[in-house]
Amino acid sequence: MNFNLLIGGAAGQGMETLSFTLSKLLQRRGYHLFTLQDYMSRVRGGHNFFQLRFSEDQVKTHRDDLDGIIALNQETVDLHIGRLNPDGFIIADEDITSDDPRLITVPAKRIAKEVGNPKVQSSVILGALMKLYGMDVLHLEDILADKFNDQVLQQNVEAFNKGHELVEARFEEPVLKNEPTMMVQANESIALGALAAGLKFYSAYPMTPSTSIMSYLVRKSKVTKMVVEQAEDEIAAINMAIGASYAGVRSMTGTSGGGYSLMVEALGMAGIMETPLVIAEIQRPGPATGLPTRTEQSDLNFVINSSHGEFPRMVIALRHPEDAFYQTARAFNLADKYQIPIILLGDQYMADAVRTVTPFDVDKVTIERHLADEEIYRNGKEYKRFELTENGISPRLIPGNVPGTMVNSDSDEHDEMGNITEAADVRISMVEKRAKKFELLKEELIEPEFMGEEDLDVLIVGWGSLHSQLSEAIELLNESGDKKFGTLVFGDIWPLPEKRLRELSGKAKVLINVEQNFNGQLAALISQVTGIRVDHSVLKYDGRPLSATEITNKVLEVLK
C-alpha cells in the first residue's frame, strides 16, 4: 500500500484541519506518511492544496501522480484531474460537477447543516475517505478533542459517521507494524535540536518560511525556561543573539534570505568578536520578496560569502527532519568550540512538509561548551580573550564569572587583550589566528551521504532537502537500464568535504548536479574548491519542489 492523495480548495475552507486530522488518524493507525503543502501568499481565496502520501513502509518524499483527490471546490478538480491515476478517485460535495466516472459525490454540505454546523462538511468527506480505505472511526475522538469543545467534537463525529456510511470500501487495510513514530516538520526538528543542545535565548523577526521555528519555541518556552524575543527587525534579532552568546548562554536566530540580508554586517561582527552563534536561514525564492511561500536553494553562495572581510564560518545544509535535529545540536557544540557563526540552511519545502520519523534519541546529544578553566585565572593567570594559540582558538570566559577579569570584545581589530589597535603586525597575527580555526574545522567535517551503486557509471551530486527525492530517484534510475547510478548528498557544505567526492567522481564516467536554483551553485562550489567540473545539470527554479520522478526523467534525458 502506497497511496498519494491531494486535498485542495481555497484558503479558509478547512483544508488544514482536514489534512491534520487525516494525518493524525493515519499515523495512529501505524502508517508512515509525508505531507506537502502548496499555498499562496494570501489569507483568503486563491488555490491551495495539501498532498499526503502514506504507506505501511517509510515515506520520505512526495509523488507527482495522484491516487485520490479530495476536492473542496470545483477548481481543485479542474486543475488536478490530469494527474489522477486511471484507477484513482475524486471525493467531493454534490455541487462539484464532472463527467469523469472516477468522481464520488457525497452530500457533505447538506449533512453538515443537518448536524447543525456547516463547518463540519470536511468531516463528512473524511468519513467517506476512510471508508474507501477500509478504515473505521478509531482514534477520531481523541484527535478532535484536542481541537474542539464537546459540542463541536460530537458534531464532527456525527458528520464523520454519516460520511462513513455513504460509500463502500475499495481497499483492504494491511496488517501494520505499529512502530513508534512522531509527526514533525523540519523547522520543529531544528527547534527541538536547539533545545536538546541547551538553547536559552532565541531572537527573530517573523519571516516565512522560518517563523515556525520561533512559534514552536514560544510554545515550549515556559517548560524549557528559555527566552524567545520577537525583535523589531532582523538587525536587532542577530545583535540580541550575539549579545546573549557573549553573556554566556546558548543563543540562536532564524530568518529567510531577505532577513539574512539585513543580518550580514552583524554576522561579520560575530566573526571578529569570535562569538559563537547559530543562525537558521530557511530559503525561499528571491530576490527581494520573491515568492514568499515557495521553495528554492538559491542562497548557498550568499551565506558562504556574506559580510565583508574574511573570517571563518561553517554552513550546514539540512537534509531531512532527523538530520535537522542532530545537526542543529551539533552546530551549537561546533560554534562554541571554534567560536564562529554557523549557518543552518533549510528551505520552504522541508520547513512546511510533515513527515513521520523515528522518535529522536536525546541521549545521542551532548552539550560541549568548550569554556576556559576559570580556576587558573582565579589563581592569578593573566586572561587574554584573543590569545594567540597554536590552533587559533583562544580561551573563552563568561563575563563576570571570574572577579577582576575583563572579557573585552569589540568590532574593531584588537590585540590579544581585546584592546583596539591599528598595528599592522597585530592585524596580520589576528587574521591568521582566525584563519587557523577554519583549517582545523575541516577535520570535523562529515562526508556527504552516498546512496546507490559503488561501482557506478553516473554520479549525481545534490545538497540539503533534495536528499529525500534523490534517494528515491536513485532507486528508480538503477531499475531503468544498464547504467549504474549513485548520489552524494551534502549536509556539511562549507568547508566543502572533498574525500568521497574525489573518490567517486574518479570512478564515474558522468557527473551530474541536481539543484533547485538557476546557476548550479553547488557545481560552481565544487569546481572552485576541487577543480572537478560537472558534465550536466538538472536545475529547477520555479518555486515548486523537484520530485523523484522529475529527477529520474531529466537525468535520463540529459544522458541520451
Coordinates of C-alpha atoms in Angstrom, one line a residue:
M1 CA 0.0 0.0 0.0
N2 CA 1.5 3.3 -1.1
F3 CA -1.2 6.0 -1.8
N4 CA -0.9 9.7 -2.7
L5 CA -3.8 12.0 -2.0
L6 CA -4.4 15.6 -2.8
I7 CA -6.7 17.9 -0.7
G8 CA -7.5 21.1 -2.5
G9 CA -9.6 24.2 -2.1
A10 CA -9.4 27.9 -1.3
A11 CA -7.8 29.4 1.8
G12 CA -10.3 29.3 4.7
Q13 CA -12.2 26.2 3.5
G14 CA -10.8 23.9 6.3
M15 CA -8.1 22.1 4.3
E16 CA -5.5 22.4 7.1
T17 CA -7.9 20.9 9.7
L18 CA -8.8 18.1 7.3
S19 CA -5.2 17.4 6.4
F20 CA -4.1 17.4 10.0
T21 CA -6.9 15.2 11.2
L22 CA -6.3 12.7 8.4
S23 CA -2.6 12.7 9.0
K24 CA -3.0 12.0 12.7
L25 CA -5.6 9.2 12.1
L26 CA -3.2 7.5 9.7
Q27 CA -0.2 7.9 12.0
R28 CA -2.0 6.5 15.0
R29 CA -3.1 3.5 12.9
G30 CA 0.6 2.8 12.2
Y31 CA 1.1 4.3 8.7
H32 CA 4.2 6.3 7.7
L33 CA 3.4 9.5 5.8
F34 CA 4.6 12.6 4.1
T35 CA 2.6 15.7 3.6
L36 CA 3.4 18.6 1.3
Q37 CA 1.7 22.0 1.5
D38 CA 1.3 24.3 -1.6
Y39 CA -0.2 27.6 -0.6
M40 CA -0.4 31.1 -2.0
S41 CA 0.7 34.2 -0.1
R42 CA -2.8 35.3 1.0
V43 CA -5.2 34.8 3.9
R44 CA -8.4 34.0 1.9
G45 CA -9.1 32.7 -1.6
G46 CA -6.6 31.5 -4.1
H47 CA -5.9 27.9 -4.8
N48 CA -4.1 25.9 -2.1
F49 CA -3.6 22.2 -1.6
F50 CA -2.0 19.5 0.5
Q51 CA -0.6 16.3 -0.8
L52 CA -0.5 13.4 1.6
R53 CA 1.4 10.2 0.8
F54 CA 1.0 7.2 3.1
S55 CA 2.3 3.7 3.3
E56 CA 3.0 0.9 5.7
D57 CA 6.6 1.4 4.8
Q58 CA 8.8 4.5 5.3
V59 CA 7.8 7.5 3.1
K60 CA 10.4 10.2 2.5
T61 CA 9.1 12.5 -0.2
H62 CA 6.1 13.5 -2.4
R63 CA 4.9 11.9 -5.6
D64 CA 3.6 13.7 -8.7
D65 CA 0.8 11.2 -9.7
L66 CA -2.3 11.0 -7.6
D67 CA -4.4 8.1 -6.3
G68 CA -7.1 10.3 -4.9
I69 CA -8.4 13.9 -4.9
I70 CA -10.4 15.4 -2.1
A71 CA -11.9 18.5 -3.8
L72 CA -13.4 21.2 -1.6
N73 CA -14.1 23.3 -4.7
Q74 CA -14.5 23.0 -8.5
E75 CA -11.1 24.5 -9.2
T76 CA -9.4 21.6 -7.5
V77 CA -10.9 19.1 -9.9
D78 CA -10.2 21.2 -12.9
L79 CA -6.6 21.8 -12.0
H80 CA -5.5 18.4 -10.8
I81 CA -7.6 15.7 -12.6
G82 CA -4.9 15.3 -15.2
R83 CA -2.5 13.9 -12.6
L84 CA -5.1 11.3 -11.3
N85 CA -4.2 7.7 -12.0
P86 CA -6.7 5.7 -14.1
D87 CA -7.9 3.7 -11.1
G88 CA -8.0 6.7 -8.8
F89 CA -11.0 8.6 -7.3
I90 CA -12.3 12.0 -6.6
I91 CA -14.4 12.7 -3.5
A92 CA -16.3 16.0 -3.4
D93 CA -19.6 17.5 -2.4
E94 CA -22.5 17.0 -4.7
D95 CA -22.2 20.6 -6.0
I96 CA -18.9 19.7 -7.8
T97 CA -19.5 18.6 -11.3
S98 CA -17.5 16.4 -13.7
D99 CA -18.3 13.8 -16.4
D100 CA -15.4 11.7 -15.1
P101 CA -16.6 8.4 -13.8
R102 CA -14.0 8.5 -11.0
L103 CA -15.9 11.2 -9.2
I104 CA -17.7 10.2 -6.0
T105 CA -20.1 12.8 -4.7
V106 CA -21.4 13.0 -1.1
P107 CA -23.9 15.5 0.3
A108 CA -21.4 16.9 2.6
K109 CA -22.9 20.4 2.9
R110 CA -26.4 19.0 3.4
I111 CA -25.3 16.6 6.1
A112 CA -23.3 19.4 7.9
K113 CA -26.5 21.5 8.0
E114 CA -28.5 18.6 9.4
V115 CA -25.9 18.1 12.1
G116 CA -26.2 21.7 13.0
N117 CA -22.7 23.0 12.0
P118 CA -22.0 24.0 8.3
K119 CA -18.2 23.9 9.1
V120 CA -18.2 20.1 9.7
Q121 CA -18.6 19.2 6.0
S122 CA -14.9 18.2 5.8
S123 CA -15.6 15.6 8.4
V124 CA -18.3 14.1 6.2
I125 CA -15.8 13.8 3.4
L126 CA -13.2 12.4 5.8
G127 CA -15.6 9.7 6.9
A128 CA -16.2 8.7 3.2
L129 CA -12.5 8.7 2.5
M130 CA -11.7 6.5 5.5
K131 CA -14.4 4.0 4.5
L132 CA -12.9 3.8 0.9
Y133 CA -9.7 2.6 2.5
G134 CA -11.5 0.1 4.8
M135 CA -10.7 2.1 8.0
D136 CA -13.0 2.8 10.9
V137 CA -13.5 5.6 13.3
L138 CA -10.7 4.5 15.7
H139 CA -8.8 7.4 17.3
L140 CA -11.0 10.2 15.8
E141 CA -12.5 11.5 19.1
D142 CA -9.1 11.6 20.8
I143 CA -7.6 13.7 17.9
L144 CA -10.5 16.1 17.6
A145 CA -10.8 16.5 21.4
D146 CA -7.5 18.5 21.3
K147 CA -9.0 21.0 18.9
F148 CA -12.8 21.3 19.7
N149 CA -15.2 21.7 22.6
D150 CA -17.6 18.8 23.4
Q151 CA -20.4 20.1 21.2
V152 CA -18.3 20.7 18.1
L153 CA -16.5 17.4 18.8
Q154 CA -19.7 15.4 18.7
Q155 CA -20.9 17.3 15.6
N156 CA -17.7 16.3 13.8
V157 CA -18.0 12.7 14.9
E158 CA -21.6 12.5 13.8
A159 CA -20.7 14.0 10.4
F160 CA -17.8 11.6 10.1
N161 CA -20.1 8.6 10.8
K162 CA -22.7 9.7 8.3
G163 CA -20.0 10.1 5.6
H164 CA -18.6 6.7 6.5
E165 CA -22.0 5.1 5.7
L166 CA -22.3 6.7 2.3
V167 CA -19.7 4.6 0.4
E168 CA -18.3 1.1 0.1
A169 CA -14.8 0.1 0.9
R170 CA -12.5 -0.3 -2.1
F171 CA -9.3 -1.4 -0.3
E172 CA -8.4 -3.8 2.5
E173 CA -6.3 -2.3 5.2
P174 CA -3.0 -4.2 5.6
V175 CA -1.6 -5.5 8.9
L176 CA 0.5 -2.7 10.3
K177 CA 3.7 -2.9 12.4
N178 CA 2.6 0.0 14.7
E179 CA 6.2 1.1 15.3
P180 CA 6.5 4.3 17.4
T181 CA 6.7 7.4 15.2
M182 CA 6.4 11.2 15.6
M183 CA 5.0 13.6 13.0
V184 CA 7.3 16.5 12.6
Q185 CA 8.3 19.4 10.3
A186 CA 12.0 20.1 9.8
N187 CA 11.6 23.6 11.4
E188 CA 10.2 21.9 14.5
S189 CA 13.2 19.5 14.4
I190 CA 15.6 22.5 14.3
A191 CA 13.8 23.9 17.4
L192 CA 14.0 20.5 19.2
G193 CA 17.6 20.1 18.3
A194 CA 18.4 23.5 19.7
L195 CA 16.5 22.8 22.9
A196 CA 18.3 19.5 23.3
A197 CA 21.6 21.4 22.9
G198 CA 20.7 23.8 25.7
L199 CA 19.3 26.8 23.8
K200 CA 18.3 29.5 26.2
F201 CA 17.7 32.6 24.0
Y202 CA 16.1 32.9 20.6
S203 CA 15.5 36.2 18.9
A204 CA 14.0 36.7 15.5
Y205 CA 11.6 38.7 13.3
P206 CA 8.8 36.7 11.7
M207 CA 9.6 35.8 8.1
T208 CA 8.2 33.0 6.1
P209 CA 9.3 30.2 6.0
S210 CA 11.4 30.4 9.1
T211 CA 8.7 31.7 11.5
S212 CA 7.6 28.2 12.7
I213 CA 10.9 27.8 14.5
M214 CA 10.1 30.8 16.7
S215 CA 6.4 29.7 17.0
Y216 CA 7.4 26.3 18.3
L217 CA 10.0 27.7 20.7
V218 CA 7.4 30.1 22.1
R219 CA 5.0 27.2 22.9
K220 CA 7.8 25.4 24.7
S221 CA 9.5 28.5 26.4
K222 CA 7.9 28.2 29.8
V223 CA 8.6 24.5 30.3
T224 CA 12.2 24.9 29.0
K225 CA 12.8 28.1 30.9
M226 CA 14.1 29.9 27.8
V227 CA 13.6 33.4 26.4
V228 CA 12.1 34.0 23.0
E229 CA 12.2 37.6 21.8
Q230 CA 10.4 38.9 18.7
A231 CA 12.6 41.7 17.7
E232 CA 11.6 44.8 15.8
D233 CA 13.7 43.6 12.8
E234 CA 16.4 41.2 11.7
I235 CA 19.2 43.6 12.6
A236 CA 18.1 43.7 16.2
A237 CA 17.5 40.0 16.2
I238 CA 21.0 39.0 15.4
N239 CA 22.6 41.6 17.6
M240 CA 20.5 40.4 20.5
A241 CA 21.6 36.8 19.8
I242 CA 25.3 37.9 19.7
G243 CA 24.9 39.8 23.0
A244 CA 23.2 36.8 24.7
S245 CA 26.0 34.5 23.4
Y246 CA 28.7 36.9 24.7
A247 CA 26.9 36.9 28.1
G248 CA 27.2 33.1 28.2
V249 CA 24.0 31.5 27.1
R250 CA 23.5 29.4 24.0
S251 CA 21.6 31.7 21.6
M252 CA 20.2 31.5 18.1
T253 CA 18.4 33.5 15.5
G254 CA 16.4 32.5 12.4
T255 CA 15.2 34.1 9.2
S256 CA 14.9 33.7 5.5
G257 CA 17.0 35.2 2.7
G258 CA 15.6 38.7 2.9
G259 CA 16.1 38.9 6.6
Y260 CA 19.5 37.4 6.4
S261 CA 20.5 40.2 4.0
L262 CA 19.9 42.6 6.9
M263 CA 22.0 40.4 9.3
V264 CA 25.3 40.3 7.3
E265 CA 27.1 43.2 9.0
A266 CA 26.4 41.7 12.4
L267 CA 27.5 38.3 11.1
G268 CA 30.9 39.9 10.5
M269 CA 30.9 41.3 14.0
A270 CA 30.3 37.8 15.4
G271 CA 33.3 36.7 13.3
I272 CA 35.7 39.3 14.5
M273 CA 34.4 39.1 18.1
E274 CA 34.8 35.3 17.9
T275 CA 31.4 34.9 19.5
P276 CA 29.6 31.6 18.9
L277 CA 26.3 32.0 17.0
V278 CA 23.9 29.6 15.3
I279 CA 21.7 31.1 12.5
A280 CA 18.9 29.2 10.7
E281 CA 18.4 30.5 7.2
I282 CA 15.3 28.9 5.7
Q283 CA 15.4 29.7 2.0
R284 CA 12.7 30.9 -0.3
P285 CA 12.9 32.2 -3.9
G286 CA 14.3 35.7 -4.1
P287 CA 15.5 38.3 -4.7
A288 CA 13.6 40.8 -2.6
T289 CA 10.1 39.5 -1.6
G290 CA 10.3 36.9 -4.4
L291 CA 7.9 34.0 -3.8
P292 CA 7.3 34.1 0.0
T293 CA 5.5 30.7 0.2
R294 CA 7.6 28.7 -2.3
T295 CA 10.9 26.8 -2.2
E296 CA 14.4 27.2 -3.7
Q297 CA 18.1 26.5 -3.0
S298 CA 19.4 29.8 -4.2
D299 CA 21.2 31.2 -1.0
L300 CA 24.2 28.9 -0.9
N301 CA 26.7 31.3 -2.4
F302 CA 25.2 34.1 -0.4
V303 CA 25.7 32.6 3.0
I304 CA 29.2 31.3 2.3
N305 CA 30.4 34.7 1.2
S306 CA 28.1 37.1 3.2
S307 CA 29.6 40.0 5.2
H308 CA 32.7 42.0 4.3
G309 CA 36.1 40.8 5.3
E310 CA 37.5 37.3 5.8
F311 CA 36.6 35.2 8.8
P312 CA 35.7 31.5 9.4
R313 CA 32.2 30.3 9.3
M314 CA 30.5 26.9 8.8
V315 CA 27.5 26.2 6.6
I316 CA 25.4 23.0 7.1
A317 CA 22.6 22.2 4.7
L318 CA 19.9 20.3 6.5
R319 CA 18.7 17.2 4.6
H320 CA 15.6 15.9 6.4
P321 CA 13.9 16.2 9.8
E322 CA 16.2 13.7 11.6
D323 CA 19.2 15.4 10.1
A324 CA 17.9 18.8 11.2
F325 CA 17.6 17.7 14.8
Y326 CA 21.0 16.2 15.2
Q327 CA 22.9 18.7 13.0
T328 CA 21.3 21.6 14.9
A329 CA 22.5 20.2 18.2
R330 CA 26.0 19.6 16.7
A331 CA 26.1 23.1 15.4
F332 CA 26.0 24.6 18.9
N333 CA 28.9 22.4 20.0
L334 CA 31.0 23.4 17.0
A335 CA 30.1 27.1 17.3
D336 CA 31.3 27.0 20.9
K337 CA 34.4 25.0 20.1
Y338 CA 35.6 27.3 17.3
Q339 CA 33.9 30.5 18.4
I340 CA 32.4 31.1 15.0
P341 CA 29.0 31.6 13.4
I342 CA 27.3 28.5 11.9
I343 CA 24.6 28.9 9.4
L344 CA 22.0 26.1 9.1
L345 CA 20.5 26.1 5.6
G346 CA 16.9 24.9 5.2
D347 CA 14.2 25.7 2.7
Q348 CA 10.4 26.0 2.5
Y349 CA 9.9 22.5 1.1
M350 CA 11.4 20.9 4.1
A351 CA 10.2 23.5 6.6
D352 CA 6.5 23.1 5.8
A353 CA 6.4 19.4 4.9
V354 CA 5.3 17.0 7.7
R355 CA 6.8 13.5 7.9
T356 CA 6.7 10.6 10.3
V357 CA 10.1 9.8 11.8
T358 CA 11.5 7.5 14.4
P359 CA 11.5 9.5 17.7
F360 CA 14.7 11.4 18.2
D361 CA 17.3 10.0 20.6
V362 CA 18.1 12.8 23.0
D363 CA 20.8 10.6 24.6
K364 CA 22.8 11.0 21.4
V365 CA 23.1 14.7 22.0
T366 CA 26.0 16.0 24.1
I367 CA 26.5 19.6 25.3
E368 CA 30.1 20.7 24.9
R369 CA 30.7 24.3 25.9
H370 CA 34.4 24.4 25.4
L371 CA 34.9 27.2 28.0
A372 CA 38.2 28.0 29.6
D373 CA 39.2 26.7 33.0
E374 CA 38.1 29.6 35.3
E375 CA 40.2 28.4 38.2
I376 CA 43.6 29.2 36.6
Y377 CA 42.5 32.8 36.1
R378 CA 41.2 33.0 39.7
N379 CA 44.7 31.9 40.7
G380 CA 46.3 34.8 39.0
K381 CA 47.0 33.9 35.4
E382 CA 46.5 36.9 33.1
Y383 CA 43.5 36.5 30.9
K384 CA 43.8 37.3 27.2
R385 CA 40.4 37.0 25.4
F386 CA 42.1 36.8 22.0
E387 CA 45.3 35.0 23.0
L388 CA 47.4 33.8 20.1
T389 CA 47.4 30.0 20.3
E390 CA 48.8 27.2 18.1
N391 CA 45.4 26.2 16.8
G392 CA 43.8 29.7 16.7
I393 CA 41.2 29.0 19.4
S394 CA 41.5 31.5 22.3
P395 CA 40.3 30.8 25.8
R396 CA 36.7 31.9 26.4
L397 CA 35.4 33.0 29.7
I398 CA 31.9 34.1 30.6
P399 CA 31.9 37.8 31.7
G400 CA 31.5 38.2 35.4
N401 CA 32.4 34.6 36.4
V402 CA 36.0 35.4 37.4
P403 CA 36.1 38.6 39.6
G404 CA 38.6 41.1 38.4
T405 CA 38.9 39.6 34.9
M406 CA 37.9 41.7 31.9
V407 CA 36.4 39.9 28.9
N408 CA 36.9 42.5 26.3
S409 CA 35.2 42.3 22.9
D410 CA 34.5 44.7 20.1
S411 CA 34.0 45.1 16.4
D412 CA 37.3 46.8 15.7
E413 CA 40.5 44.9 15.2
H414 CA 42.2 44.2 18.5
D415 CA 45.2 42.8 20.3
E416 CA 45.2 39.7 22.5
M417 CA 43.7 41.6 25.4
G418 CA 40.8 42.8 23.2
N419 CA 42.1 46.4 23.0
I420 CA 41.6 48.3 19.8
T421 CA 44.7 48.5 17.6
E422 CA 45.7 49.6 14.1
A423 CA 49.2 48.0 14.3
A424 CA 50.0 46.1 11.1
D425 CA 51.8 43.2 12.8
V426 CA 48.9 42.7 15.2
R427 CA 46.4 42.8 12.3
I428 CA 48.3 40.1 10.4
S429 CA 48.5 37.9 13.6
M430 CA 44.8 38.2 14.2
V431 CA 43.7 37.5 10.6
E432 CA 46.0 34.4 10.6
K433 CA 44.8 33.3 14.0
R434 CA 41.2 33.3 12.9
A435 CA 42.1 31.6 9.6
K436 CA 43.7 28.7 11.6
K437 CA 40.3 27.8 13.0
F438 CA 38.9 27.3 9.5
E439 CA 41.7 24.8 8.7
L440 CA 41.1 22.9 12.0
L441 CA 37.4 22.9 11.3
K442 CA 37.9 20.9 8.2
E443 CA 38.9 17.9 10.4
E444 CA 35.4 17.9 11.9
L445 CA 33.6 17.6 8.5
I446 CA 31.1 14.8 7.9
E447 CA 31.4 13.5 4.4
P448 CA 28.2 13.6 2.1
E449 CA 25.9 10.7 2.3
F450 CA 26.2 8.2 -0.5
M451 CA 23.3 6.2 -1.9
G452 CA 23.3 3.8 -4.8
E453 CA 25.9 1.6 -6.6
E454 CA 29.5 2.0 -5.5
D455 CA 30.7 0.6 -8.9
L456 CA 28.9 3.4 -10.6
D457 CA 28.7 4.9 -14.1
V458 CA 26.9 8.1 -13.2
L459 CA 27.4 10.1 -10.1
I460 CA 24.7 12.7 -9.1
V461 CA 25.6 15.4 -6.6
G462 CA 23.0 17.3 -4.6
W463 CA 22.6 19.0 -1.2
G464 CA 20.1 19.8 1.5
S465 CA 16.5 18.9 1.2
L466 CA 16.9 17.1 -2.1
H467 CA 18.2 14.1 -0.1
S468 CA 14.7 12.6 0.0
Q469 CA 14.0 13.0 -3.7
L470 CA 17.4 11.8 -4.7
S471 CA 17.3 8.7 -2.5
E472 CA 14.1 7.6 -4.3
A473 CA 15.3 8.8 -7.7
I474 CA 18.5 6.6 -7.4
E475 CA 16.3 3.5 -6.9
L476 CA 14.3 4.4 -10.0
L477 CA 17.3 5.1 -12.1
N478 CA 19.0 1.9 -11.1
E479 CA 15.9 0.0 -12.2
S480 CA 15.8 1.8 -15.5
G481 CA 18.5 0.3 -17.6
D482 CA 22.1 -0.9 -17.9
K483 CA 23.8 2.1 -16.2
K484 CA 24.7 2.1 -12.5
F485 CA 23.9 5.3 -10.6
G486 CA 24.9 6.7 -7.3
T487 CA 24.4 10.0 -5.5
L488 CA 26.3 12.1 -3.0
V489 CA 24.1 14.5 -0.9
F490 CA 26.0 17.1 1.0
G491 CA 25.0 18.2 4.5
D492 CA 28.2 19.8 5.7
I493 CA 28.8 22.1 2.7
W494 CA 31.2 24.8 3.8
P495 CA 34.0 24.0 4.3
L496 CA 33.4 21.5 1.5
P497 CA 34.2 17.9 2.3
E498 CA 36.3 16.5 -0.6
K499 CA 37.3 12.9 0.1
R500 CA 34.2 11.0 -1.1
L501 CA 33.6 13.4 -3.9
R502 CA 37.1 12.9 -5.3
E503 CA 36.9 9.2 -4.8
L504 CA 33.6 8.6 -6.6
S505 CA 34.0 11.3 -9.3
G506 CA 37.1 9.4 -10.3
K507 CA 35.1 6.2 -10.8
A508 CA 32.2 7.8 -12.6
K509 CA 32.0 8.3 -16.4
V510 CA 29.4 11.1 -16.0
L511 CA 28.9 13.7 -13.2
I512 CA 25.5 15.4 -12.8
N513 CA 24.4 18.1 -10.3
V514 CA 20.8 18.4 -9.3
E515 CA 19.8 21.7 -7.6
Q516 CA 16.8 24.0 -7.1
N517 CA 18.5 27.2 -8.4
F518 CA 19.4 28.7 -11.7
N519 CA 23.1 28.9 -11.6
G520 CA 24.0 25.4 -10.2
Q521 CA 25.6 26.8 -7.1
L522 CA 26.9 23.5 -5.7
A523 CA 28.5 22.7 -9.1
A524 CA 30.3 26.0 -9.0
L525 CA 31.5 25.5 -5.5
I526 CA 32.8 22.0 -6.3
S527 CA 34.7 23.4 -9.3
Q528 CA 36.1 26.3 -7.2
V529 CA 37.3 24.1 -4.3
T530 CA 38.4 20.9 -6.2
G531 CA 38.6 21.7 -9.9
I532 CA 36.1 18.9 -10.6
R533 CA 33.6 20.0 -13.2
V534 CA 30.1 18.5 -13.7
D535 CA 29.1 17.3 -17.1
H536 CA 25.3 18.0 -16.9
S537 CA 23.0 20.0 -14.7
V538 CA 19.4 19.3 -13.7
L539 CA 18.1 22.6 -12.3
K540 CA 14.6 23.8 -11.3
Y541 CA 13.8 27.4 -10.1
D542 CA 10.0 27.9 -10.5
G543 CA 9.4 27.8 -6.7
R544 CA 8.0 24.2 -6.8
P545 CA 9.9 21.2 -5.4
L546 CA 11.6 18.7 -7.6
S547 CA 10.1 15.2 -7.4
A548 CA 11.9 11.9 -7.6
T549 CA 10.2 11.2 -10.9
E550 CA 11.2 14.6 -12.3
I551 CA 14.8 14.0 -11.4
T552 CA 14.7 10.5 -12.9
N553 CA 13.3 11.7 -16.2
K554 CA 15.6 14.7 -16.5
V555 CA 18.7 12.6 -15.7
L556 CA 17.8 10.1 -18.3
E557 CA 17.1 12.8 -20.8
V558 CA 20.5 14.5 -20.4
L559 CA 22.2 11.1 -20.8
K560 CA 20.6 10.4 -24.2

